mmJSON file of the N, C-alpha and C atoms, coordinates in Angstrom:
{"data_MODEL":{"atom_site":{
"group_PDB":["ATOM","ATOM","ATOM","ATOM","ATOM","ATOM","ATOM","ATOM","ATOM","ATOM","ATOM","ATOM","ATOM","ATOM","ATOM","ATOM","ATOM","ATOM","ATOM","ATOM","ATOM","ATOM","ATOM","ATOM","ATOM","ATOM","ATOM","ATOM","ATOM","ATOM","ATOM","ATOM","ATOM","ATOM","ATOM","ATOM","ATOM","ATOM","ATOM","ATOM","ATOM","ATOM","ATOM","ATOM","ATOM","ATOM","ATOM","ATOM","ATOM","ATOM","ATOM","ATOM","ATOM","ATOM","ATOM","ATOM","ATOM","ATOM","ATOM","ATOM","ATOM","ATOM","ATOM","ATOM","ATOM","ATOM","ATOM","ATOM","ATOM","ATOM","ATOM","ATOM","ATOM","ATOM","ATOM","ATOM","ATOM","ATOM","ATOM","ATOM","ATOM","ATOM","ATOM","ATOM","ATOM","ATOM","ATOM","ATOM","ATOM","ATOM","ATOM","ATOM","ATOM","ATOM","ATOM","ATOM","ATOM","ATOM","ATOM","ATOM","ATOM","ATOM","ATOM","ATOM","ATOM","ATOM","ATOM","ATOM","ATOM","ATOM","ATOM","ATOM","ATOM","ATOM","ATOM","ATOM","ATOM","ATOM","ATOM","ATOM","ATOM","ATOM","ATOM","ATOM","ATOM","ATOM","ATOM","ATOM","ATOM","ATOM","ATOM","ATOM","ATOM","ATOM","ATOM","ATOM","ATOM","ATOM","ATOM","ATOM","ATOM","ATOM","ATOM","ATOM","ATOM","ATOM","ATOM","ATOM","ATOM","ATOM","ATOM","ATOM","ATOM","ATOM","ATOM","ATOM","ATOM","ATOM","ATOM","ATOM","ATOM","ATOM","ATOM","ATOM","ATOM","ATOM","ATOM","ATOM","ATOM","ATOM","ATOM","ATOM","ATOM","ATOM","ATOM","ATOM","ATOM","ATOM","ATOM","ATOM","ATOM","ATOM","ATOM","ATOM","ATOM","ATOM","ATOM","ATOM","ATOM","ATOM","ATOM","ATOM","ATOM","ATOM","ATOM","ATOM","ATOM","ATOM","ATOM","ATOM","ATOM","ATOM","ATOM","ATOM","ATOM","ATOM","ATOM","ATOM","ATOM","ATOM","ATOM","ATOM","ATOM","ATOM","ATOM","ATOM","ATOM","ATOM","ATOM","ATOM","ATOM","ATOM"],
"id":[1,2,3,4,5,6,7,8,9,10,11,12,13,14,15,16,17,18,19,20,21,22,23,24,25,26,27,28,29,30,31,32,33,34,35,36,37,38,39,40,41,42,43,44,45,46,47,48,49,50,51,52,53,54,55,56,57,58,59,60,61,62,63,64,65,66,67,68,69,70,71,72,73,74,75,76,77,78,79,80,81,82,83,84,85,86,87,88,89,90,91,92,93,94,95,96,97,98,99,100,101,102,103,104,105,106,107,108,109,110,111,112,113,114,115,116,117,118,119,120,121,122,123,124,125,126,127,128,129,130,131,132,133,134,135,136,137,138,139,140,141,142,143,144,145,146,147,148,149,150,151,152,153,154,155,156,157,158,159,160,161,162,163,164,165,166,167,168,169,170,171,172,173,174,175,176,177,178,179,180,181,182,183,184,185,186,187,188,189,190,191,192,193,194,195,196,197,198,199,200,201,202,203,204,205,206,207,208,209,210,211,212,213,214,215,216,217,218,219,220,221,222],
"type_symbol":["N","C","C","N","C","C","N","C","C","N","C","C","N","C","C","N","C","C","N","C","C","N","C","C","N","C","C","N","C","C","N","C","C","N","C","C","N","C","C","N","C","C","N","C","C","N","C","C","N","C","C","N","C","C","N","C","C","N","C","C","N","C","C","N","C","C","N","C","C","N","C","C","N","C","C","N","C","C","N","C","C","N","C","C","N","C","C","N","C","C","N","C","C","N","C","C","N","C","C","N","C","C","N","C","C","N","C","C","N","C","C","N","C","C","N","C","C","N","C","C","N","C","C","N","C","C","N","C","C","N","C","C","N","C","C","N","C","C","N","C","C","N","C","C","N","C","C","N","C","C","N","C","C","N","C","C","N","C","C","N","C","C","N","C","C","N","C","C","N","C","C","N","C","C","N","C","C","N","C","C","N","C","C","N","C","C","N","C","C","N","C","C","N","C","C","N","C","C","N","C","C","N","C","C","N","C","C","N","C","C","N","C","C","N","C","C","N","C","C","N","C","C"],
"label_atom_id":["N","CA","C","N","CA","C","N","CA","C","N","CA","C","N","CA","C","N","CA","C","N","CA","C","N","CA","C","N","CA","C","N","CA","C","N","CA","C","N","CA","C","N","CA","C","N","CA","C","N","CA","C","N","CA","C","N","CA","C","N","CA","C","N","CA","C","N","CA","C","N","CA","C","N","CA","C","N","CA","C","N","CA","C","N","CA","C","N","CA","C","N","CA","C","N","CA","C","N","CA","C","N","CA","C","N","CA","C","N","CA","C","N","CA","C","N","CA","C","N","CA","C","N","CA","C","N","CA","C","N","CA","C","N","CA","C","N","CA","C","N","CA","C","N","CA","C","N","CA","C","N","CA","C","N","CA","C","N","CA","C","N","CA","C","N","CA","C","N","CA","C","N","CA","C","N","CA","C","N","CA","C","N","CA","C","N","CA","C","N","CA","C","N","CA","C","N","CA","C","N","CA","C","N","CA","C","N","CA","C","N","CA","C","N","CA","C","N","CA","C","N","CA","C","N","CA","C","N","CA","C","N","CA","C","N","CA","C","N","CA","C","N","CA","C","N","CA","C","N","CA","C","N","CA","C","N","CA","C"],
"label_alt_id":[null,null,null,null,null,null,null,null,null,null,null,null,null,null,null,null,null,null,null,null,null,null,null,null,null,null,null,null,null,null,null,null,null,null,null,null,null,null,null,null,null,null,null,null,null,null,null,null,null,null,null,null,null,null,null,null,null,null,null,null,null,null,null,null,null,null,null,null,null,null,null,null,null,null,null,null,null,null,null,null,null,null,null,null,null,null,null,null,null,null,null,null,null,null,null,null,null,null,null,null,null,null,null,null,null,null,null,null,null,null,null,null,null,null,null,null,null,null,null,null,null,null,null,null,null,null,null,null,null,null,null,null,null,null,null,null,null,null,null,null,null,null,null,null,null,null,null,null,null,null,null,null,null,null,null,null,null,null,null,null,null,null,null,null,null,null,null,null,null,null,null,null,null,null,null,null,null,null,null,null,null,null,null,null,null,null,null,null,null,null,null,null,null,null,null,null,null,null,null,null,null,null,null,null,null,null,null,null,null,null,null,null,null,null,null,null,null,null,null,null,null,null],
"label_comp_id":["UNK","UNK","UNK","UNK","UNK","UNK","UNK","UNK","UNK","UNK","UNK","UNK","UNK","UNK","UNK","UNK","UNK","UNK","UNK","UNK","UNK","UNK","UNK","UNK","UNK","UNK","UNK","UNK","UNK","UNK","UNK","UNK","UNK","UNK","UNK","UNK","UNK","UNK","UNK","UNK","UNK","UNK","UNK","UNK","UNK","UNK","UNK","UNK","UNK","UNK","UNK","UNK","UNK","UNK","UNK","UNK","UNK","UNK","UNK","UNK","UNK","UNK","UNK","UNK","UNK","UNK","UNK","UNK","UNK","UNK","UNK","UNK","UNK","UNK","UNK","UNK","UNK","UNK","UNK","UNK","UNK","UNK","UNK","UNK","UNK","UNK","UNK","UNK","UNK","UNK","UNK","UNK","UNK","UNK","UNK","UNK","UNK","UNK","UNK","UNK","UNK","UNK","UNK","UNK","UNK","UNK","UNK","UNK","UNK","UNK","UNK","UNK","UNK","UNK","UNK","UNK","UNK","UNK","UNK","UNK","UNK","UNK","UNK","UNK","UNK","UNK","UNK","UNK","UNK","UNK","UNK","UNK","UNK","UNK","UNK","UNK","UNK","UNK","UNK","UNK","UNK","UNK","UNK","UNK","UNK","UNK","UNK","UNK","UNK","UNK","UNK","UNK","UNK","UNK","UNK","UNK","UNK","UNK","UNK","UNK","UNK","UNK","UNK","UNK","UNK","UNK","UNK","UNK","UNK","UNK","UNK","UNK","UNK","UNK","UNK","UNK","UNK","UNK","UNK","UNK","UNK","UNK","UNK","UNK","UNK","UNK","UNK","UNK","UNK","UNK","UNK","UNK","UNK","UNK","UNK","UNK","UNK","UNK","UNK","UNK","UNK","UNK","UNK","UNK","UNK","UNK","UNK","UNK","UNK","UNK","UNK","UNK","UNK","UNK","UNK","UNK","UNK","UNK","UNK","UNK","UNK","UNK"],
"label_asym_id":["A","A","A","A","A","A","A","A","A","A","A","A","A","A","A","A","A","A","A","A","A","A","A","A","A","A","A","A","A","A","A","A","A","A","A","A","A","A","A","A","A","A","A","A","A","A","A","A","A","A","A","A","A","A","A","A","A","A","A","A","A","A","A","A","A","A","A","A","A","A","A","A","A","A","A","A","A","A","A","A","A","A","A","A","A","A","A","A","A","A","A","A","A","A","A","A","A","A","A","A","A","A","A","A","A","A","A","A","A","A","A","A","A","A","A","A","A","A","A","A","A","A","A","A","A","A","A","A","A","A","A","A","A","A","A","A","A","A","A","A","A","A","A","A","A","A","A","A","A","A","A","A","A","A","A","A","A","A","A","A","A","A","A","A","A","A","A","A","A","A","A","A","A","A","A","A","A","A","A","A","A","A","A","A","A","A","A","A","A","A","A","A","A","A","A","A","A","A","A","A","A","A","A","A","A","A","A","A","A","A","A","A","A","A","A","A","A","A","A","A","A","A"],
"label_entity_id":["1","1","1","1","1","1","1","1","1","1","1","1","1","1","1","1","1","1","1","1","1","1","1","1","1","1","1","1","1","1","1","1","1","1","1","1","1","1","1","1","1","1","1","1","1","1","1","1","1","1","1","1","1","1","1","1","1","1","1","1","1","1","1","1","1","1","1","1","1","1","1","1","1","1","1","1","1","1","1","1","1","1","1","1","1","1","1","1","1","1","1","1","1","1","1","1","1","1","1","1","1","1","1","1","1","1","1","1","1","1","1","1","1","1","1","1","1","1","1","1","1","1","1","1","1","1","1","1","1","1","1","1","1","1","1","1","1","1","1","1","1","1","1","1","1","1","1","1","1","1","1","1","1","1","1","1","1","1","1","1","1","1","1","1","1","1","1","1","1","1","1","1","1","1","1","1","1","1","1","1","1","1","1","1","1","1","1","1","1","1","1","1","1","1","1","1","1","1","1","1","1","1","1","1","1","1","1","1","1","1","1","1","1","1","1","1","1","1","1","1","1","1"],
"label_seq_id":[1,1,1,2,2,2,3,3,3,4,4,4,5,5,5,6,6,6,7,7,7,8,8,8,9,9,9,10,10,10,11,11,11,12,12,12,13,13,13,14,14,14,15,15,15,16,16,16,17,17,17,18,18,18,19,19,19,20,20,20,21,21,21,22,22,22,23,23,23,24,24,24,25,25,25,26,26,26,27,27,27,28,28,28,29,29,29,30,30,30,31,31,31,32,32,32,33,33,33,34,34,34,35,35,35,36,36,36,37,37,37,38,38,38,39,39,39,40,40,40,41,41,41,42,42,42,43,43,43,44,44,44,45,45,45,46,46,46,47,47,47,48,48,48,49,49,49,50,50,50,51,51,51,52,52,52,53,53,53,54,54,54,55,55,55,56,56,56,57,57,57,58,58,58,59,59,59,60,60,60,61,61,61,62,62,62,63,63,63,64,64,64,65,65,65,66,66,66,67,67,67,68,68,68,69,69,69,70,70,70,71,71,71,72,72,72,73,73,73,74,74,74],
"pdbx_PDB_ins_code":[null,null,null,null,null,null,null,null,null,null,null,null,null,null,null,null,null,null,null,null,null,null,null,null,null,null,null,null,null,null,null,null,null,null,null,null,null,null,null,null,null,null,null,null,null,null,null,null,null,null,null,null,null,null,null,null,null,null,null,null,null,null,null,null,null,null,null,null,null,null,null,null,null,null,null,null,null,null,null,null,null,null,null,null,null,null,null,null,null,null,null,null,null,null,null,null,null,null,null,null,null,null,null,null,null,null,null,null,null,null,null,null,null,null,null,null,null,null,null,null,null,null,null,null,null,null,null,null,null,null,null,null,null,null,null,null,null,null,null,null,null,null,null,null,null,null,null,null,null,null,null,null,null,null,null,null,null,null,null,null,null,null,null,null,null,null,null,null,null,null,null,null,null,null,null,null,null,null,null,null,null,null,null,null,null,null,null,null,null,null,null,null,null,null,null,null,null,null,null,null,null,null,null,null,null,null,null,null,null,null,null,null,null,null,null,null,null,null,null,null,null,null],
"Cartn_x":[62.316,61.587,62.316,62.517,63.221,62.468,63.209,62.6,61.708,62.011,61.149,59.784,59.76,58.499,57.698,58.363,57.705,57.087,57.815,57.322,56.07,56.102,54.953,53.733,53.879,52.741,52.233,53.142,52.739,51.988,52.424,51.716,50.394,50.429,49.242,48.098,48.389,47.335,47.154,48.242,48.151,48.083,48.528,48.493,49.627,50.633,51.768,52.77,53.142,54.102,55.513,55.816,57.118,56.903,56.482,56.129,57.247,58.482,59.581,59.644,59.183,59.195,57.827,56.734,55.405,54.506,54.823,53.988,54.699,53.974,54.605,54.939,55.959,56.359,55.234,54.511,53.398,52.314,52.055,51.046,51.498,52.762,53.303,53.238,53.616,53.564,52.129,51.174,49.775,49.254,49.632,49.218,49.792,51.071,51.713,51.053,50.752,50.123,48.72,48.014,46.651,46.637,47.613,47.616,48.267,49.264,50.051,49.945,49.709,49.57,50.849,50.661,51.804,52.653,53.95,54.873,55.136,54.521,54.693,55.656,56.342,57.267,58.35,58.786,59.839,59.392,58.097,57.569,57.279,56.75,56.318,57.442,58.361,59.419,60.218,60.734,61.513,60.679,59.436,58.574,58.303,57.989,57.722,58.985,60.114,61.378,61.67,61.485,61.73,60.746,59.476,58.466,58.768,59.174,59.541,60.782,61.692,62.924,62.72,61.724,61.532,60.343,59.261,58.036,57.687,57.582,57.181,58.438,59.179,60.454,60.226,61.271,61.075,60.365,60.619,59.854,59.057,57.843,57.112,56.721,56.608,56.192,54.742,53.849,52.444,51.789,52.286,51.685,51.826,52.763,52.933,52.609,52.125,51.829,50.546,50.636,49.473,48.433,48.772,47.819,47.501,47.817,47.606,46.157,45.228,43.811,43.374,44.159,43.839,44.728,45.669,46.685,46.147,46.228,45.746,46.605,47.872,48.752,48.526,47.992,47.801,46.617],
"Cartn_y":[-42.283,-43.164,-43.185,-44.354,-44.573,-43.931,-43.439,-42.778,-43.717,-45.014,-45.964,-46.071,-46.033,-46.079,-44.812,-43.689,-42.414,-42.46,-43.015,-43.098,-43.97,-45.131,-46.04,-45.404,-44.927,-44.36,-43.071,-42.225,-40.966,-41.169,-42.114,-42.4,-43.092,-44.101,-44.906,-44.088,-43.279,-42.576,-41.131,-40.413,-38.994,-38.716,-39.666,-39.479,-38.643,-38.389,-37.588,-38.465,-38.058,-38.833,-38.707,-37.59,-37.349,-37.079,-38.093,-37.857,-37.297,-37.642,-37.117,-35.595,-35.069,-33.62,-32.988,-33.694,-33.085,-33.437,-34.461,-34.872,-34.49,-33.841,-33.413,-34.625,-34.469,-35.541,-35.85,-34.835,-35.029,-35.894,-35.685,-36.494,-37.944,-38.15,-39.508,-40.198,-39.511,-40.083,-40.444,-39.589,-39.847,-41.061,-41.177,-42.328,-43.612,-43.586,-44.769,-45.158,-44.182,-44.457,-45.036,-44.571,-45.059,-46.462,-46.764,-48.043,-49.189,-48.887,-49.948,-49.905,-51.048,-51.098,-50.629,-49.952,-49.502,-50.698,-50.52,-51.571,-52.612,-52.466,-53.444,-52.956,-51.847,-51.306,-52.283,-53.099,-54.064,-55.06,-55.28,-56.192,-55.467,-54.251,-53.529,-52.771,-52.19,-51.375,-52.111,-53.312,-53.997,-54.324,-54.689,-55.031,-53.806,-52.682,-51.463,-50.929,-51.039,-50.596,-51.419,-52.719,-53.605,-53.329,-53.124,-52.853,-51.545,-50.546,-49.274,-49.369,-50.263,-50.435,-51.281,-52.158,-53.084,-52.763,-52.266,-52.047,-50.564,-49.908,-48.502,-47.629,-47.806,-47.128,-45.706,-44.908,-43.577,-43.643,-44.705,-45.0,-46.27,-46.111,-47.243,-48.314,-49.52,-50.678,-51.005,-50.099,-50.217,-51.479,-51.96,-53.139,-54.397,-54.414,-55.575,-55.247,-54.073,-53.642,-54.3,-54.9,-55.592,-54.637,-53.385,-52.406,-51.305,-51.537,-50.516,-50.06,-50.968,-50.592,-49.644,-49.57,-48.682,-47.46,-47.344,-46.305,-44.963,-43.965,-42.624,-41.99,-42.364,-41.781,-42.39,-43.581,-44.265,-43.67],
"Cartn_z":[-19.946,-20.832,-22.179,-22.7,-23.96,-25.123,-26.097,-27.259,-28.056,-28.067,-28.778,-28.106,-26.789,-26.056,-26.309,-26.285,-26.58,-27.974,-28.934,-30.312,-30.401,-29.78,-29.834,-29.17,-27.962,-27.232,-27.877,-28.3,-28.93,-30.221,-31.022,-32.272,-32.01,-31.174,-30.919,-30.333,-29.327,-28.605,-29.07,-29.267,-29.595,-31.092,-31.883,-33.327,-33.874,-33.053,-33.501,-34.245,-35.442,-36.225,-35.675,-35.03,-34.401,-32.918,-32.151,-30.75,-29.883,-30.152,-29.331,-29.436,-30.54,-30.754,-30.475,-30.834,-30.839,-29.654,-28.907,-27.787,-26.496,-25.613,-24.353,-23.491,-22.684,-21.778,-20.793,-20.362,-19.435,-20.073,-21.346,-22.043,-22.174,-22.525,-22.631,-21.268,-20.22,-18.877,-18.485,-18.827,-18.502,-19.267,-20.528,-21.338,-20.752,-20.427,-19.853,-18.533,-17.697,-16.404,-16.582,-17.598,-17.84,-18.449,-19.279,-19.989,-19.234,-18.423,-17.808,-16.292,-15.68,-14.224,-13.511,-12.401,-11.599,-11.19,-11.279,-10.889,-11.957,-13.12,-14.199,-15.285,-15.034,-16.019,-16.424,-15.489,-15.783,-16.851,-16.969,-17.996,-19.302,-19.218,-20.41,-21.112,-20.366,-20.979,-22.042,-21.786,-22.825,-24.063,-23.847,-24.981,-25.857,-25.232,-25.995,-26.66,-25.983,-26.587,-27.838,-27.751,-28.884,-30.02,-29.682,-30.706,-31.437,-30.689,-31.298,-32.159,-31.801,-32.563,-33.818,-33.793,-34.912,-35.809,-35.233,-36.012,-36.11,-34.977,-34.955,-34.996,-36.061,-36.267,-36.775,-36.916,-37.494,-38.858,-39.603,-40.82,-40.502,-39.972,-39.404,-40.418,-39.9,-40.694,-40.328,-40.673,-40.29,-40.85,-41.962,-42.591,-41.739,-40.797,-39.918,-38.457,-38.195,-36.833,-36.324,-35.149,-34.577,-33.988,-33.803,-33.275,-34.287,-35.54,-36.585,-36.674,-36.465,-36.567,-35.45,-34.376,-33.248,-33.196,-34.122,-34.067,-34.566,-33.717,-34.067,-35.169,-35.264,-36.288,-37.66,-37.684,-38.964,-39.652],
"occupancy":[1.0,1.0,1.0,1.0,1.0,1.0,1.0,1.0,1.0,1.0,1.0,1.0,1.0,1.0,1.0,1.0,1.0,1.0,1.0,1.0,1.0,1.0,1.0,1.0,1.0,1.0,1.0,1.0,1.0,1.0,1.0,1.0,1.0,1.0,1.0,1.0,1.0,1.0,1.0,1.0,1.0,1.0,1.0,1.0,1.0,1.0,1.0,1.0,1.0,1.0,1.0,1.0,1.0,1.0,1.0,1.0,1.0,1.0,1.0,1.0,1.0,1.0,1.0,1.0,1.0,1.0,1.0,1.0,1.0,1.0,1.0,1.0,1.0,1.0,1.0,1.0,1.0,1.0,1.0,1.0,1.0,1.0,1.0,1.0,1.0,1.0,1.0,1.0,1.0,1.0,1.0,1.0,1.0,1.0,1.0,1.0,1.0,1.0,1.0,1.0,1.0,1.0,1.0,1.0,1.0,1.0,1.0,1.0,1.0,1.0,1.0,1.0,1.0,1.0,1.0,1.0,1.0,1.0,1.0,1.0,1.0,1.0,1.0,1.0,1.0,1.0,1.0,1.0,1.0,1.0,1.0,1.0,1.0,1.0,1.0,1.0,1.0,1.0,1.0,1.0,1.0,1.0,1.0,1.0,1.0,1.0,1.0,1.0,1.0,1.0,1.0,1.0,1.0,1.0,1.0,1.0,1.0,1.0,1.0,1.0,1.0,1.0,1.0,1.0,1.0,1.0,1.0,1.0,1.0,1.0,1.0,1.0,1.0,1.0,1.0,1.0,1.0,1.0,1.0,1.0,1.0,1.0,1.0,1.0,1.0,1.0,1.0,1.0,1.0,1.0,1.0,1.0,1.0,1.0,1.0,1.0,1.0,1.0,1.0,1.0,1.0,1.0,1.0,1.0,1.0,1.0,1.0,1.0,1.0,1.0,1.0,1.0,1.0,1.0,1.0,1.0,1.0,1.0,1.0,1.0,1.0,1.0],
"B_iso_or_equiv":[0.0,0.0,0.0,0.0,0.0,0.0,0.0,0.0,0.0,0.0,0.0,0.0,0.0,0.0,0.0,0.0,0.0,0.0,0.0,0.0,0.0,0.0,0.0,0.0,0.0,0.0,0.0,0.0,0.0,0.0,0.0,0.0,0.0,0.0,0.0,0.0,0.0,0.0,0.0,0.0,0.0,0.0,0.0,0.0,0.0,0.0,0.0,0.0,0.0,0.0,0.0,0.0,0.0,0.0,0.0,0.0,0.0,0.0,0.0,0.0,0.0,0.0,0.0,0.0,0.0,0.0,0.0,0.0,0.0,0.0,0.0,0.0,0.0,0.0,0.0,0.0,0.0,0.0,0.0,0.0,0.0,0.0,0.0,0.0,0.0,0.0,0.0,0.0,0.0,0.0,0.0,0.0,0.0,0.0,0.0,0.0,0.0,0.0,0.0,0.0,0.0,0.0,0.0,0.0,0.0,0.0,0.0,0.0,0.0,0.0,0.0,0.0,0.0,0.0,0.0,0.0,0.0,0.0,0.0,0.0,0.0,0.0,0.0,0.0,0.0,0.0,0.0,0.0,0.0,0.0,0.0,0.0,0.0,0.0,0.0,0.0,0.0,0.0,0.0,0.0,0.0,0.0,0.0,0.0,0.0,0.0,0.0,0.0,0.0,0.0,0.0,0.0,0.0,0.0,0.0,0.0,0.0,0.0,0.0,0.0,0.0,0.0,0.0,0.0,0.0,0.0,0.0,0.0,0.0,0.0,0.0,0.0,0.0,0.0,0.0,0.0,0.0,0.0,0.0,0.0,0.0,0.0,0.0,0.0,0.0,0.0,0.0,0.0,0.0,0.0,0.0,0.0,0.0,0.0,0.0,0.0,0.0,0.0,0.0,0.0,0.0,0.0,0.0,0.0,0.0,0.0,0.0,0.0,0.0,0.0,0.0,0.0,0.0,0.0,0.0,0.0,0.0,0.0,0.0,0.0,0.0,0.0],
"pdbx_formal_charge":[null,null,null,null,null,null,null,null,null,null,null,null,null,null,null,null,null,null,null,null,null,null,null,null,null,null,null,null,null,null,null,null,null,null,null,null,null,null,null,null,null,null,null,null,null,null,null,null,null,null,null,null,null,null,null,null,null,null,null,null,null,null,null,null,null,null,null,null,null,null,null,null,null,null,null,null,null,null,null,null,null,null,null,null,null,null,null,null,null,null,null,null,null,null,null,null,null,null,null,null,null,null,null,null,null,null,null,null,null,null,null,null,null,null,null,null,null,null,null,null,null,null,null,null,null,null,null,null,null,null,null,null,null,null,null,null,null,null,null,null,null,null,null,null,null,null,null,null,null,null,null,null,null,null,null,null,null,null,null,null,null,null,null,null,null,null,null,null,null,null,null,null,null,null,null,null,null,null,null,null,null,null,null,null,null,null,null,null,null,null,null,null,null,null,null,null,null,null,null,null,null,null,null,null,null,null,null,null,null,null,null,null,null,null,null,null,null,null,null,null,null,null],
"auth_seq_id":[1,1,1,2,2,2,3,3,3,4,4,4,5,5,5,6,6,6,7,7,7,8,8,8,9,9,9,10,10,10,11,11,11,12,12,12,13,13,13,14,14,14,15,15,15,16,16,16,17,17,17,18,18,18,19,19,19,20,20,20,21,21,21,22,22,22,23,23,23,24,24,24,25,25,25,26,26,26,27,27,27,28,28,28,29,29,29,30,30,30,31,31,31,32,32,32,33,33,33,34,34,34,35,35,35,36,36,36,37,37,37,38,38,38,39,39,39,40,40,40,41,41,41,42,42,42,43,43,43,44,44,44,45,45,45,46,46,46,47,47,47,48,48,48,49,49,49,50,50,50,51,51,51,52,52,52,53,53,53,54,54,54,55,55,55,56,56,56,57,57,57,58,58,58,59,59,59,60,60,60,61,61,61,62,62,62,63,63,63,64,64,64,65,65,65,66,66,66,67,67,67,68,68,68,69,69,69,70,70,70,71,71,71,72,72,72,73,73,73,74,74,74],
"auth_comp_id":["UNK","UNK","UNK","UNK","UNK","UNK","UNK","UNK","UNK","UNK","UNK","UNK","UNK","UNK","UNK","UNK","UNK","UNK","UNK","UNK","UNK","UNK","UNK","UNK","UNK","UNK","UNK","UNK","UNK","UNK","UNK","UNK","UNK","UNK","UNK","UNK","UNK","UNK","UNK","UNK","UNK","UNK","UNK","UNK","UNK","UNK","UNK","UNK","UNK","UNK","UNK","UNK","UNK","UNK","UNK","UNK","UNK","UNK","UNK","UNK","UNK","UNK","UNK","UNK","UNK","UNK","UNK","UNK","UNK","UNK","UNK","UNK","UNK","UNK","UNK","UNK","UNK","UNK","UNK","UNK","UNK","UNK","UNK","UNK","UNK","UNK","UNK","UNK","UNK","UNK","UNK","UNK","UNK","UNK","UNK","UNK","UNK","UNK","UNK","UNK","UNK","UNK","UNK","UNK","UNK","UNK","UNK","UNK","UNK","UNK","UNK","UNK","UNK","UNK","UNK","UNK","UNK","UNK","UNK","UNK","UNK","UNK","UNK","UNK","UNK","UNK","UNK","UNK","UNK","UNK","UNK","UNK","UNK","UNK","UNK","UNK","UNK","UNK","UNK","UNK","UNK","UNK","UNK","UNK","UNK","UNK","UNK","UNK","UNK","UNK","UNK","UNK","UNK","UNK","UNK","UNK","UNK","UNK","UNK","UNK","UNK","UNK","UNK","UNK","UNK","UNK","UNK","UNK","UNK","UNK","UNK","UNK","UNK","UNK","UNK","UNK","UNK","UNK","UNK","UNK","UNK","UNK","UNK","UNK","UNK","UNK","UNK","UNK","UNK","UNK","UNK","UNK","UNK","UNK","UNK","UNK","UNK","UNK","UNK","UNK","UNK","UNK","UNK","UNK","UNK","UNK","UNK","UNK","UNK","UNK","UNK","UNK","UNK","UNK","UNK","UNK","UNK","UNK","UNK","UNK","UNK","UNK"],
"auth_asym_id":["A","A","A","A","A","A","A","A","A","A","A","A","A","A","A","A","A","A","A","A","A","A","A","A","A","A","A","A","A","A","A","A","A","A","A","A","A","A","A","A","A","A","A","A","A","A","A","A","A","A","A","A","A","A","A","A","A","A","A","A","A","A","A","A","A","A","A","A","A","A","A","A","A","A","A","A","A","A","A","A","A","A","A","A","A","A","A","A","A","A","A","A","A","A","A","A","A","A","A","A","A","A","A","A","A","A","A","A","A","A","A","A","A","A","A","A","A","A","A","A","A","A","A","A","A","A","A","A","A","A","A","A","A","A","A","A","A","A","A","A","A","A","A","A","A","A","A","A","A","A","A","A","A","A","A","A","A","A","A","A","A","A","A","A","A","A","A","A","A","A","A","A","A","A","A","A","A","A","A","A","A","A","A","A","A","A","A","A","A","A","A","A","A","A","A","A","A","A","A","A","A","A","A","A","A","A","A","A","A","A","A","A","A","A","A","A","A","A","A","A","A","A"],
"auth_atom_id":["N","CA","C","N","CA","C","N","CA","C","N","CA","C","N","CA","C","N","CA","C","N","CA","C","N","CA","C","N","CA","C","N","CA","C","N","CA","C","N","CA","C","N","CA","C","N","CA","C","N","CA","C","N","CA","C","N","CA","C","N","CA","C","N","CA","C","N","CA","C","N","CA","C","N","CA","C","N","CA","C","N","CA","C","N","CA","C","N","CA","C","N","CA","C","N","CA","C","N","CA","C","N","CA","C","N","CA","C","N","CA","C","N","CA","C","N","CA","C","N","CA","C","N","CA","C","N","CA","C","N","CA","C","N","CA","C","N","CA","C","N","CA","C","N","CA","C","N","CA","C","N","CA","C","N","CA","C","N","CA","C","N","CA","C","N","CA","C","N","CA","C","N","CA","C","N","CA","C","N","CA","C","N","CA","C","N","CA","C","N","CA","C","N","CA","C","N","CA","C","N","CA","C","N","CA","C","N","CA","C","N","CA","C","N","CA","C","N","CA","C","N","CA","C","N","CA","C","N","CA","C","N","CA","C","N","CA","C","N","CA","C","N","CA","C","N","CA","C","N","CA","C","N","CA","C","N","CA","C"],
"pdbx_PDB_model_num":[1,1,1,1,1,1,1,1,1,1,1,1,1,1,1,1,1,1,1,1,1,1,1,1,1,1,1,1,1,1,1,1,1,1,1,1,1,1,1,1,1,1,1,1,1,1,1,1,1,1,1,1,1,1,1,1,1,1,1,1,1,1,1,1,1,1,1,1,1,1,1,1,1,1,1,1,1,1,1,1,1,1,1,1,1,1,1,1,1,1,1,1,1,1,1,1,1,1,1,1,1,1,1,1,1,1,1,1,1,1,1,1,1,1,1,1,1,1,1,1,1,1,1,1,1,1,1,1,1,1,1,1,1,1,1,1,1,1,1,1,1,1,1,1,1,1,1,1,1,1,1,1,1,1,1,1,1,1,1,1,1,1,1,1,1,1,1,1,1,1,1,1,1,1,1,1,1,1,1,1,1,1,1,1,1,1,1,1,1,1,1,1,1,1,1,1,1,1,1,1,1,1,1,1,1,1,1,1,1,1,1,1,1,1,1,1,1,1,1,1,1,1]
}}}
């Protein structure tokens, strides 16, 4: 799983500011499995990778984030 995806999911659900370091891989996998339908990774992976690269960056742009109101890290 790409580090950008880990960052988005870890921040959004777990509230970890540094999910690659602070959120277990098992937790990230469980979140992904719960949120995204099986077999739909080909649709979701590029979108989450792009979102993590553009919005939910190491220095996040929360002011333009479309899910900021639901983000546990915010």
